[in-house]
């Protein structure tokens, strides 16, 4: 009896303790933190407004050519001589750099024409194609091949329509589609064939365009598993068969009807694609759209009235016959956030502001704490606030996942030029990394390390691969996941092409002391995984290995 009583007493005490803990948690959400921040470089010479990780572990970044002199000279005394330039006709500074992750250093690159607010996509052979921009850059196509000495190549007026604030996506055949942009209610392809040497009208982009506010630029575009394109802009979405220019599905308006795209900028991801095992079983695809600004916020912000950002996310199964939005509430409101899919399938929401919108100096209250969203958790325990950083990253900030699981964060320039003083939020030239708590030293024993295959091997659709890895601690075999991530082109809170697939796997076999092997199958088509380079991670109890690069085609 006495034992029982004390047990009950202990349970009651424990519950009280838990209650206390929980209420502290609620009061100090911002302190319920995980992850850590490191300043990588205080000054990379430019403001990282656009970023793309390439398969040599270098990140290509650029700001704008019409920005005046940057803080980094072009190499070898080179100067850009451009009579059409709006700022400096002769500019001997760089507006693009390559960041080398392994040496934490940068190399200046040279762009000829204005890349400001442009868009891009990695290609199936691992280079970067970047399209459009402003002024002399609005019809341009530029490419960058990853190599130690490579630089931008300008391919001239490769676009039919001027593109500024448009979105690119790689397609199953390896070409890319370029959708929308300011006053561009259509799409086109790159490279072009005889039958695609034109633009294809998309009235949806006009219908979602709010006069004087827009709220539909940089549309969120995801390749659905059926090969059609999910296009979300402003407050709604369609499913487009781009091969016939037909809308095959119209999704309901997001509840509340508030805008989610530029300048009322929210962010979006295609959640990790799972259950790819069978070709006949239907693969489900879900999209998550988070943050943005209430209707009318942009015009009010231009008059100095900074409205509170949205704190909601909408989640929708885009493959459902009767798709419906489920709304969720973030712990913090946010506009201009970036959503980064982490190696374990969770989503990091980082950067942005709590009031105002995108635009010159019209946001306030930077949101310094990232939030992690766990898509597979019960709906009341998906969000977790992370450790805040010290540097506001608002309009024109960026975030991309690195091969080692860190998230590279840069940019923020809400000013018309390089303004470092006399403004509320100075132009930011620094680079930081956010290390989610899965990188904490305490998880070293859980962390898998990939032994084989080697990095940069080629795999065909449907190919089986044996992955060997070590893990020093006790292995929970059921928790092993193998994920592949297509690195995206990030600008303006939009990460074009960002995509994760969880590979179907067999049983995990032990093949040596601390050595394990698991057999996986690559997706069976370009509709699931467009051709190109992916980061492949082995994940154990949510703790990821460093990735290897795999080329899928
Ligand atoms: C930003 O810098 C430019 C060039 O130095 C200057 O002309 C402009 O007044 C500055 N803007 C603000 C808001 O200080």
Coordinates of C-alpha atoms and ligand atoms in Angstrom, one line a residue:
X1 CA 0.0 0.0 0.0
X2 CA 2.7 2.4 1.0
X3 CA 4.6 1.8 -2.2
X4 CA 1.4 2.4 -4.2
X5 CA 0.7 5.6 -2.4
X6 CA 4.1 7.0 -2.9
X7 CA 4.0 6.0 -6.6
X8 CA 0.7 7.9 -7.1
X9 CA 2.2 10.8 -5.1
X10 CA 5.3 10.7 -7.4
X11 CA 3.2 10.6 -10.5
X12 CA 1.2 13.6 -9.3
X13 CA 4.4 15.5 -8.5
X14 CA 5.8 14.6 -11.9
X15 CA 2.7 15.8 -13.6
X16 CA 2.9 19.1 -11.7
X17 CA 6.5 19.4 -12.8
X18 CA 5.5 18.7 -16.4
X19 CA 2.8 21.3 -16.2
X20 CA 5.3 23.8 -14.8
X21 CA 7.7 22.9 -17.6
X22 CA 5.1 23.3 -20.2
X23 CA 3.9 26.7 -19.0
X24 CA 7.5 27.9 -18.9
X25 CA 7.9 26.6 -22.4
X26 CA 4.9 28.6 -23.5
X27 CA 6.1 31.8 -21.9
X28 CA 9.6 31.5 -23.3
X29 CA 8.9 30.2 -26.8
X30 CA 11.9 32.1 -28.1
X31 CA 14.1 30.3 -25.6
X32 CA 12.9 26.8 -26.3
X33 CA 15.7 26.7 -28.7
X34 CA 17.8 24.3 -30.7
X35 CA 20.5 24.7 -33.3
X36 CA 23.4 27.1 -33.4
X37 CA 24.6 30.0 -35.5
X38 CA 28.1 30.7 -36.8
X39 CA 29.3 33.8 -38.7
X40 CA 31.2 32.3 -41.6
X41 CA 32.4 35.5 -43.3
X42 CA 31.7 39.0 -42.2
X43 CA 32.0 40.4 -45.7
X44 CA 31.8 38.6 -49.0
X45 CA 31.8 41.9 -50.9
X46 CA 28.3 41.6 -52.3
X47 CA 24.9 41.0 -50.8
X48 CA 23.8 37.4 -51.4
X49 CA 20.4 38.0 -53.0
X50 CA 20.4 34.8 -55.1
X51 CA 22.1 31.5 -54.2
X52 CA 22.6 28.1 -55.8
X53 CA 24.7 25.2 -54.5
X54 CA 26.4 23.3 -57.3
X55 CA 27.8 19.7 -57.1
X56 CA 31.4 20.9 -56.4
X57 CA 30.2 22.2 -53.1
X58 CA 30.4 25.8 -54.2
X59 CA 27.6 28.2 -53.9
X60 CA 27.0 30.7 -56.7
X61 CA 25.7 34.1 -55.4
X62 CA 25.0 37.4 -57.0
X63 CA 23.3 40.7 -56.3
X64 CA 22.8 43.4 -59.0
X65 CA 25.0 45.1 -61.5
X66 CA 23.2 48.4 -61.2
X67 CA 24.1 48.7 -57.6
X68 CA 27.2 50.9 -57.7
X69 CA 30.6 49.7 -56.6
X70 CA 30.5 46.5 -54.5
X71 CA 33.1 45.7 -51.8
X72 CA 35.1 43.2 -53.9
X73 CA 37.1 44.0 -57.0
X74 CA 37.0 41.9 -60.2
X75 CA 40.1 39.8 -60.5
X76 CA 43.1 40.8 -62.6
X77 CA 42.1 44.4 -62.9
X78 CA 39.2 43.6 -65.1
X79 CA 36.4 46.1 -65.4
X80 CA 32.9 45.9 -66.8
X81 CA 32.3 48.4 -69.5
X82 CA 28.6 48.8 -70.2
X83 CA 27.1 51.9 -71.7
X84 CA 23.6 50.6 -70.9
X85 CA 24.4 50.3 -67.2
X86 CA 22.3 52.5 -64.9
X87 CA 24.7 52.9 -62.0
X88 CA 28.4 52.8 -63.1
X89 CA 29.1 52.6 -66.8
X90 CA 32.6 51.3 -65.9
X91 CA 32.5 49.1 -62.9
X92 CA 35.7 47.3 -61.7
X93 CA 33.9 45.4 -58.9
X94 CA 32.2 42.1 -58.8
X95 CA 28.5 41.5 -58.4
X96 CA 28.7 37.7 -58.2
X97 CA 30.9 35.4 -56.2
X98 CA 31.5 31.7 -55.7
X99 CA 31.6 30.6 -52.1
X100 CA 33.7 27.5 -51.5
X101 CA 32.2 25.6 -48.5
X102 CA 35.3 23.6 -47.8
X103 CA 37.7 26.5 -47.5
X104 CA 35.2 29.1 -46.4
X105 CA 36.4 31.5 -49.0
X106 CA 35.1 33.3 -52.0
X107 CA 36.1 33.9 -55.6
X108 CA 34.8 37.0 -57.5
X109 CA 32.9 36.3 -60.7
X110 CA 31.8 38.6 -63.6
X111 CA 28.3 39.1 -64.8
X112 CA 27.9 41.5 -67.8
X113 CA 24.2 42.3 -67.6
X114 CA 21.8 43.0 -64.8
X115 CA 20.8 39.8 -62.9
X116 CA 18.7 41.6 -60.4
X117 CA 15.6 39.7 -59.3
X118 CA 16.2 37.0 -61.9
X119 CA 15.6 33.3 -61.7
X120 CA 17.4 30.0 -62.4
X121 CA 17.8 26.3 -62.2
X122 CA 20.5 23.8 -62.1
X123 CA 20.6 21.7 -65.3
X124 CA 20.7 17.9 -65.7
X125 CA 24.4 18.0 -66.2
X126 CA 25.0 20.1 -63.1
X127 CA 25.6 23.6 -64.4
X128 CA 23.4 26.6 -63.6
X129 CA 21.1 28.3 -66.1
X130 CA 20.0 31.7 -65.0
X131 CA 17.4 33.8 -66.8
X132 CA 16.2 37.3 -67.0
X133 CA 16.7 40.3 -64.7
X134 CA 16.4 44.0 -65.1
X135 CA 17.3 46.6 -67.8
X136 CA 19.8 45.1 -70.2
X137 CA 19.4 41.7 -68.5
X138 CA 15.7 41.1 -68.9
X139 CA 15.9 38.8 -71.9
X140 CA 19.3 37.2 -71.0
X141 CA 20.2 33.6 -70.5
X142 CA 23.5 33.0 -68.6
X143 CA 25.1 29.7 -67.7
X144 CA 27.7 28.8 -65.1
X145 CA 29.6 25.5 -65.2
X146 CA 31.1 24.3 -62.0
X147 CA 34.9 24.3 -62.2
X148 CA 37.7 26.0 -60.3
X149 CA 38.2 28.7 -62.8
X150 CA 34.9 28.9 -64.6
X151 CA 32.9 32.2 -64.9
X152 CA 29.5 33.2 -66.1
X153 CA 28.8 32.9 -69.8
X154 CA 26.2 35.2 -71.3
X155 CA 24.2 33.5 -74.1
X156 CA 22.5 36.7 -75.2
X157 CA 18.8 37.3 -75.6
X158 CA 17.7 33.7 -75.1
X159 CA 14.3 34.6 -73.8
X160 CA 11.3 35.7 -75.9
X161 CA 9.6 37.6 -73.1
X162 CA 11.3 40.0 -70.6
X163 CA 11.5 38.1 -67.3
X164 CA 11.8 39.9 -64.0
X165 CA 10.6 38.1 -60.8
X166 CA 9.8 34.8 -62.7
X167 CA 10.2 31.2 -61.5
X168 CA 12.1 28.4 -63.2
X169 CA 11.7 24.7 -62.8
X170 CA 13.5 21.8 -64.4
X171 CA 11.3 19.3 -66.3
X172 CA 11.5 15.5 -66.7
X173 CA 13.2 15.9 -70.0
X174 CA 15.9 18.1 -68.5
X175 CA 14.8 21.3 -70.1
X176 CA 13.5 24.1 -68.0
X177 CA 10.3 26.1 -67.9
X178 CA 10.3 29.8 -67.0
X179 CA 7.0 31.1 -65.7
X180 CA 5.6 34.6 -65.2
X181 CA 7.4 37.7 -64.1
X182 CA 6.3 41.3 -63.9
X183 CA 3.8 41.9 -66.8
X184 CA 4.6 38.5 -68.2
X185 CA 1.4 36.5 -68.1
X186 CA 2.9 33.5 -69.9
X187 CA 5.7 30.9 -69.8
X188 CA 8.5 29.7 -72.1
X189 CA 11.1 27.0 -72.2
X190 CA 14.9 26.8 -72.3
X191 CA 16.5 25.5 -74.4
X192 CA 13.9 26.0 -77.2
X193 CA 12.9 23.6 -79.9
X194 CA 11.1 24.4 -83.1
X195 CA 7.8 23.9 -81.4
X196 CA 8.6 25.8 -78.2
X197 CA 10.3 28.8 -79.8
X198 CA 7.6 31.1 -78.4
X199 CA 5.7 32.1 -75.3
X200 CA 2.6 30.3 -74.0
X201 CA -0.1 32.4 -72.6
X202 CA -1.2 31.8 -68.9
X203 CA -4.2 34.0 -68.0
X204 CA -4.1 32.6 -64.5
X205 CA -1.1 34.9 -63.9
X206 CA -3.1 37.9 -64.9
X207 CA -6.2 36.8 -62.9
X208 CA -4.1 36.6 -59.7
X209 CA -2.3 39.9 -60.3
X210 CA -3.6 42.7 -58.0
X211 CA -3.4 46.1 -59.6
X212 CA -0.6 48.3 -58.0
X213 CA 0.3 45.5 -55.6
X214 CA 0.9 42.4 -57.8
X215 CA 1.2 39.8 -55.0
X216 CA 1.7 37.1 -57.6
X217 CA 5.4 37.4 -58.6
X218 CA 7.9 34.6 -58.2
X219 CA 5.1 32.0 -58.3
X220 CA 5.6 28.8 -56.3
X221 CA 6.1 26.1 -58.9
X222 CA 6.4 22.4 -58.1
X223 CA 6.5 19.4 -60.5
X224 CA 3.7 17.1 -59.4
X225 CA 4.3 13.3 -59.5
X226 CA 1.9 13.1 -62.6
X227 CA 4.3 15.3 -64.5
X228 CA 2.0 18.4 -64.4
X229 CA 3.1 21.6 -62.7
X230 CA 1.5 22.9 -59.5
X231 CA 1.5 26.7 -59.8
X232 CA 0.6 28.7 -56.7
X233 CA 0.4 32.5 -56.8
X234 CA -1.3 35.1 -54.6
X235 CA -3.9 33.0 -52.8
X236 CA -4.6 30.0 -55.1
X237 CA -3.2 27.4 -57.4
X238 CA -3.7 25.4 -60.6
X239 CA -2.3 22.2 -62.0
X240 CA -0.9 22.9 -65.5
X241 CA -0.2 20.5 -68.3
X242 CA 2.5 22.6 -69.8
X243 CA 2.8 20.3 -72.8
X244 CA -0.7 21.2 -74.0
X245 CA -1.2 24.5 -72.1
X246 CA -4.3 23.2 -70.3
X247 CA -5.3 23.6 -66.7
X248 CA -6.1 20.1 -65.5
X249 CA -7.1 21.1 -62.0
X250 CA -8.0 24.3 -60.1
X251 CA -7.4 24.2 -56.3
X252 CA -9.5 26.0 -53.8
X253 CA -8.5 29.4 -52.6
X254 CA -6.3 29.3 -49.5
X255 CA -8.5 30.0 -46.5
X256 CA -8.4 33.7 -45.5
X257 CA -7.6 34.7 -49.1
X258 CA -4.5 36.6 -48.1
X259 CA -1.6 36.9 -50.6
X260 CA 1.5 34.7 -50.3
X261 CA 3.6 35.9 -53.2
X262 CA 5.8 38.9 -53.8
X263 CA 5.7 41.5 -52.5
X264 CA 3.4 40.0 -49.8
X265 CA 6.1 37.3 -49.8
X266 CA 5.5 33.9 -48.1
X267 CA 7.3 30.8 -48.9
X268 CA 6.5 27.2 -50.0
X269 CA 7.9 23.7 -50.3
X270 CA 6.9 20.4 -51.8
X271 CA 7.0 18.1 -48.8
X272 CA 9.2 15.1 -49.1
X273 CA 7.9 12.5 -51.5
X274 CA 7.6 9.1 -49.9
X275 CA 6.2 5.6 -50.7
X276 CA 7.8 5.5 -54.1
X277 CA 8.2 1.7 -54.0
X278 CA 5.6 0.6 -56.3
X279 CA 5.0 2.0 -59.8
X280 CA 1.4 1.2 -59.5
X281 CA 0.7 2.6 -56.0
X282 CA -0.3 6.2 -56.1
X283 CA 2.5 8.5 -54.8
X284 CA 1.0 11.3 -52.7
X285 CA 2.4 14.9 -53.0
X286 CA 1.8 17.6 -50.5
X287 CA 2.6 21.3 -50.6
X288 CA 3.1 23.6 -47.6
X289 CA 2.8 27.4 -48.0
X290 CA 3.8 29.5 -45.0
X291 CA 3.6 33.2 -44.1
X292 CA 3.1 36.2 -46.3
X293 CA 1.2 39.5 -45.6
X294 CA -2.5 40.3 -45.2
X295 CA -4.2 41.9 -48.2
X296 CA -3.3 45.5 -48.7
X297 CA -0.1 45.3 -46.6
X298 CA 2.1 46.4 -49.4
X299 CA 0.4 49.7 -50.2
X300 CA 0.0 50.4 -46.5
X301 CA 3.7 49.6 -45.9
X302 CA 4.7 52.1 -48.7
X303 CA 2.9 54.7 -46.5
X304 CA 4.8 53.8 -43.4
X305 CA 2.0 51.5 -41.9
X306 CA 3.6 48.2 -41.3
X307 CA 0.9 45.5 -40.9
X308 CA 1.6 42.3 -39.0
X309 CA 2.7 39.4 -41.2
X310 CA 0.6 36.2 -41.6
X311 CA 1.3 33.4 -39.0
X312 CA -0.5 30.7 -40.9
X313 CA 0.6 27.9 -43.2
X314 CA -1.7 26.0 -45.6
X315 CA -1.0 22.4 -46.4
X316 CA -2.6 20.6 -49.3
X317 CA -2.4 17.2 -50.9
X318 CA -2.1 18.3 -54.5
X319 CA -2.6 14.7 -55.8
X320 CA -6.1 14.4 -54.1
X321 CA -9.1 14.2 -56.3
X322 CA -10.8 16.7 -54.0
X323 CA -7.9 18.6 -52.5
X324 CA -8.6 20.8 -49.5
X325 CA -6.3 23.2 -47.5
X326 CA -5.5 22.4 -43.9
X327 CA -4.4 25.5 -42.0
X328 CA -1.8 25.5 -39.3
X329 CA -0.5 28.2 -37.1
X330 CA 3.2 29.1 -36.8
X331 CA 4.6 30.1 -33.5
X332 CA 5.8 33.3 -35.1
X333 CA 4.3 35.4 -37.9
X334 CA 6.6 35.8 -40.9
X335 CA 6.9 37.4 -44.3
X336 CA 9.9 36.9 -46.5
X337 CA 10.9 33.7 -44.7
X338 CA 12.8 31.0 -46.6
X339 CA 11.8 27.3 -46.3
X340 CA 14.6 24.8 -46.5
X341 CA 14.0 21.1 -46.6
X342 CA 16.5 19.5 -44.1
X343 CA 18.1 16.1 -44.8
X344 CA 15.7 14.3 -42.4
X345 CA 12.6 15.7 -44.1
X346 CA 11.9 18.4 -41.6
X347 CA 11.5 22.0 -42.9
X348 CA 13.4 25.0 -41.6
X349 CA 11.7 28.3 -41.8
X350 CA 14.3 31.1 -41.5
X351 CA 14.8 34.8 -42.2
X352 CA 12.1 37.4 -42.8
X353 CA 10.2 40.0 -40.9
X354 CA 7.1 40.2 -38.6
X355 CA 5.7 43.4 -40.1
X356 CA 5.6 45.1 -43.5
X357 CA 6.4 43.5 -46.9
X358 CA 9.1 43.1 -49.5
X359 CA 10.3 46.3 -51.1
X360 CA 12.6 49.1 -50.3
X361 CA 12.7 49.8 -46.5
X362 CA 9.1 48.8 -45.9
X363 CA 9.5 45.9 -43.5
X364 CA 10.2 46.1 -39.7
X365 CA 10.6 43.7 -36.8
X366 CA 13.1 41.1 -38.2
X367 CA 12.2 37.5 -37.2
X368 CA 15.5 36.3 -35.8
X369 CA 14.4 32.8 -34.7
X370 CA 14.0 30.1 -37.2
X371 CA 11.3 27.5 -36.8
X372 CA 11.5 23.8 -37.6
X373 CA 8.4 22.2 -39.0
X374 CA 8.1 18.4 -38.6
X375 CA 5.6 17.3 -41.3
X376 CA 5.1 13.8 -39.9
X377 CA 4.4 14.8 -36.3
X378 CA 0.9 15.1 -34.9
X379 CA -0.6 18.4 -35.9
X380 CA -0.1 19.9 -32.4
X381 CA 3.6 19.3 -32.2
X382 CA 5.0 20.2 -35.6
X383 CA 6.6 23.5 -35.0
X384 CA 9.6 24.2 -32.8
X385 CA 11.3 27.6 -32.4
X386 CA 15.1 27.6 -32.8
X387 CA 18.0 29.6 -31.5
X388 CA 17.9 33.2 -32.9
X389 CA 20.7 34.8 -34.8
X390 CA 21.8 38.4 -34.4
X391 CA 21.7 39.7 -37.9
X392 CA 18.3 40.7 -39.5
X393 CA 17.8 38.9 -42.8
X394 CA 14.8 40.5 -44.4
X395 CA 14.2 41.6 -48.1
X396 CA 16.7 40.0 -50.4
X397 CA 18.0 37.4 -48.0
X398 CA 18.8 33.8 -48.8
X399 CA 19.2 30.3 -47.3
X400 CA 20.3 27.0 -48.9
X401 CA 21.1 23.5 -47.5
X402 CA 24.7 22.4 -47.7
X403 CA 26.1 18.9 -48.1
X404 CA 27.1 18.7 -44.4
X405 CA 23.6 19.5 -43.2
X406 CA 24.2 23.1 -42.3
X407 CA 22.0 25.8 -43.8
X408 CA 23.9 28.7 -45.4
X409 CA 22.3 32.0 -44.8
X410 CA 23.1 35.3 -46.4
X411 CA 22.0 38.6 -47.9
X412 CA 19.4 41.1 -46.8
X413 CA 19.3 44.3 -48.6
X414 CA 16.1 46.3 -48.2
X415 CA 17.9 49.4 -49.6
X416 CA 18.1 50.7 -53.1
X417 CA 21.9 50.7 -53.1
X418 CA 24.7 49.5 -50.9
X419 CA 23.7 51.5 -47.8
X420 CA 25.6 50.7 -44.7
X421 CA 24.7 53.7 -42.6
X422 CA 21.8 56.0 -42.1
X423 CA 19.3 53.3 -42.8
X424 CA 17.2 51.2 -40.4
X425 CA 18.4 47.9 -41.8
X426 CA 21.9 48.2 -43.5
X427 CA 22.8 46.2 -46.6
X428 CA 24.2 42.9 -45.3
X429 CA 27.4 41.5 -46.8
X430 CA 27.9 38.7 -44.3
X431 CA 27.4 34.9 -44.5
X432 CA 26.2 32.8 -41.6
X433 CA 25.5 29.1 -41.1
X434 CA 22.7 27.7 -39.1
X435 CA 23.5 24.2 -37.7
X436 CA 20.3 22.4 -36.7
X437 CA 20.6 20.5 -33.5
X438 CA 21.1 17.2 -35.4
X439 CA 24.7 18.5 -35.8
X440 CA 25.3 18.7 -32.0
X441 CA 28.3 16.7 -30.8
X442 CA 26.1 14.6 -28.5
X443 CA 24.7 12.8 -31.6
X444 CA 28.1 11.7 -32.9
X445 CA 27.4 8.1 -32.1
X446 CA 24.1 8.1 -33.9
X447 CA 25.4 9.8 -37.0
X448 CA 25.9 7.6 -40.0
X449 CA 28.8 8.0 -42.3
X450 CA 28.5 6.9 -45.9
X451 CA 31.4 4.6 -47.1
X452 CA 30.0 3.7 -50.5
X453 CA 29.1 4.4 -53.2
X454 CA 31.5 7.1 -54.1
X455 CA 30.3 10.6 -54.7
X456 CA 29.3 11.8 -58.2
X457 CA 28.4 8.4 -59.6
X458 CA 25.6 8.2 -62.2
X459 CA 22.4 6.3 -61.6
X460 CA 19.5 5.5 -63.9
X461 CA 15.9 5.7 -63.1
X462 CA 14.8 2.6 -61.1
X463 CA 18.4 1.5 -60.5
X464 CA 19.1 -0.4 -57.3
X465 CA 22.0 0.8 -55.2
X466 CA 23.7 -0.7 -52.1
X467 CA 24.6 2.0 -49.6
X468 CA 27.2 1.1 -47.0
X469 CA 27.6 3.3 -43.9
X470 CA 29.1 3.2 -40.5
X471 CA 27.4 4.1 -37.2
X472 CA 29.3 3.8 -33.9
X473 CA 26.3 3.6 -31.5
X474 CA 23.5 1.2 -31.2
X475 CA 21.7 1.2 -34.5
X476 CA 17.9 1.5 -34.6
X477 CA 17.5 -0.1 -38.0
X478 CA 13.8 0.8 -38.4
X479 CA 14.7 4.5 -38.2
X480 CA 17.1 4.4 -41.1
X481 CA 16.0 6.6 -44.0
X482 CA 17.8 7.4 -47.3
X483 CA 16.8 10.7 -48.7
X484 CA 17.9 12.6 -51.9
X485 CA 17.6 16.4 -52.2
X486 CA 17.7 18.5 -55.3
X487 CA 19.5 21.7 -54.4
X488 CA 17.4 24.7 -55.3
X489 CA 17.9 28.1 -56.7
X490 CA 17.0 30.5 -53.9
X491 CA 15.9 34.1 -54.1
X492 CA 13.0 36.1 -52.7
X493 CA 11.9 33.3 -50.3
X494 CA 11.4 31.0 -53.3
X495 CA 13.6 27.9 -53.7
X496 CA 13.0 26.8 -57.3
X497 CA 13.5 23.0 -57.8
X498 CA 13.9 22.2 -54.1
X499 CA 12.8 18.6 -53.9
X500 CA 13.3 15.7 -51.5
X501 CA 12.5 12.0 -52.1
X502 CA 12.7 9.3 -49.5
X503 CA 14.1 6.3 -51.4
X504 CA 12.4 2.9 -50.9
X505 CA 14.8 0.6 -49.1
X506 CA 15.3 -3.0 -48.1
X507 CA 16.3 -4.3 -44.7
X508 CA 19.4 -2.9 -43.0
X509 CA 22.1 -5.6 -42.8
X510 CA 25.2 -5.5 -40.6
X511 CA 28.2 -6.4 -42.7
X512 CA 31.0 -5.6 -40.3
X513 CA 31.9 -4.1 -37.0
X514 CA 29.9 -0.8 -37.0
X515 CA 29.3 -1.3 -40.8
X516 CA 25.8 -1.6 -42.3
X517 CA 24.4 -1.9 -45.8
X518 CA 21.0 -1.0 -47.1
X519 CA 19.7 -1.5 -50.6
X520 CA 17.7 1.4 -52.1
X521 CA 16.0 2.0 -55.4
X522 CA 16.2 5.3 -57.3
X523 CA 12.9 6.8 -58.5
X524 CA 11.6 5.3 -61.7
X525 CA 11.0 8.5 -63.7
X526 CA 11.9 12.1 -64.3
X527 CA 8.4 13.0 -63.2
X528 CA 9.3 12.0 -59.7
X529 CA 12.9 13.1 -59.9
X530 CA 13.9 15.4 -62.8
X531 CA 17.4 14.5 -64.1
X532 CA 20.4 16.1 -62.3
X533 CA 22.5 16.1 -59.2
X534 CA 21.0 15.3 -55.8
X535 CA 22.5 15.2 -52.3
X536 CA 22.0 11.7 -50.9
X537 CA 21.8 11.4 -47.1
X538 CA 21.6 8.4 -44.8
X539 CA 19.5 9.4 -41.8
X540 CA 19.4 7.6 -38.5
X541 CA 16.9 8.6 -35.8
X542 CA 16.6 12.0 -37.6
X543 CA 20.4 12.5 -37.5
X544 CA 21.8 12.8 -41.1
X545 CA 25.1 11.7 -42.5
X546 CA 27.1 14.1 -44.6
X547 CA 25.7 13.7 -48.1
X548 CA 27.3 12.3 -51.2
X549 CA 26.4 13.7 -54.6
X550 CA 24.5 11.3 -57.0
X551 CA 23.6 12.1 -60.5
X552 CA 20.2 10.7 -61.5
X553 CA 19.1 10.3 -65.1
Ligands
LIG1 C1 22.1 55.0 -50.1 O1 23.3 55.2 -50.7 C2 23.3 56.1 -51.8 C3 24.7 56.1 -52.4 O2 25.7 56.3 -51.4 C4 22.8 57.4 -51.4 O3 22.8 58.3 -52.5 C5 21.4 57.3 -50.8 O4 21.0 58.5 -50.3 C6 21.5 56.3 -49.6 N1 20.1 56.0 -49.2 C7 19.8 56.2 -47.9 C8 18.3 55.9 -47.6 O5 20.5 56.6 -47.1

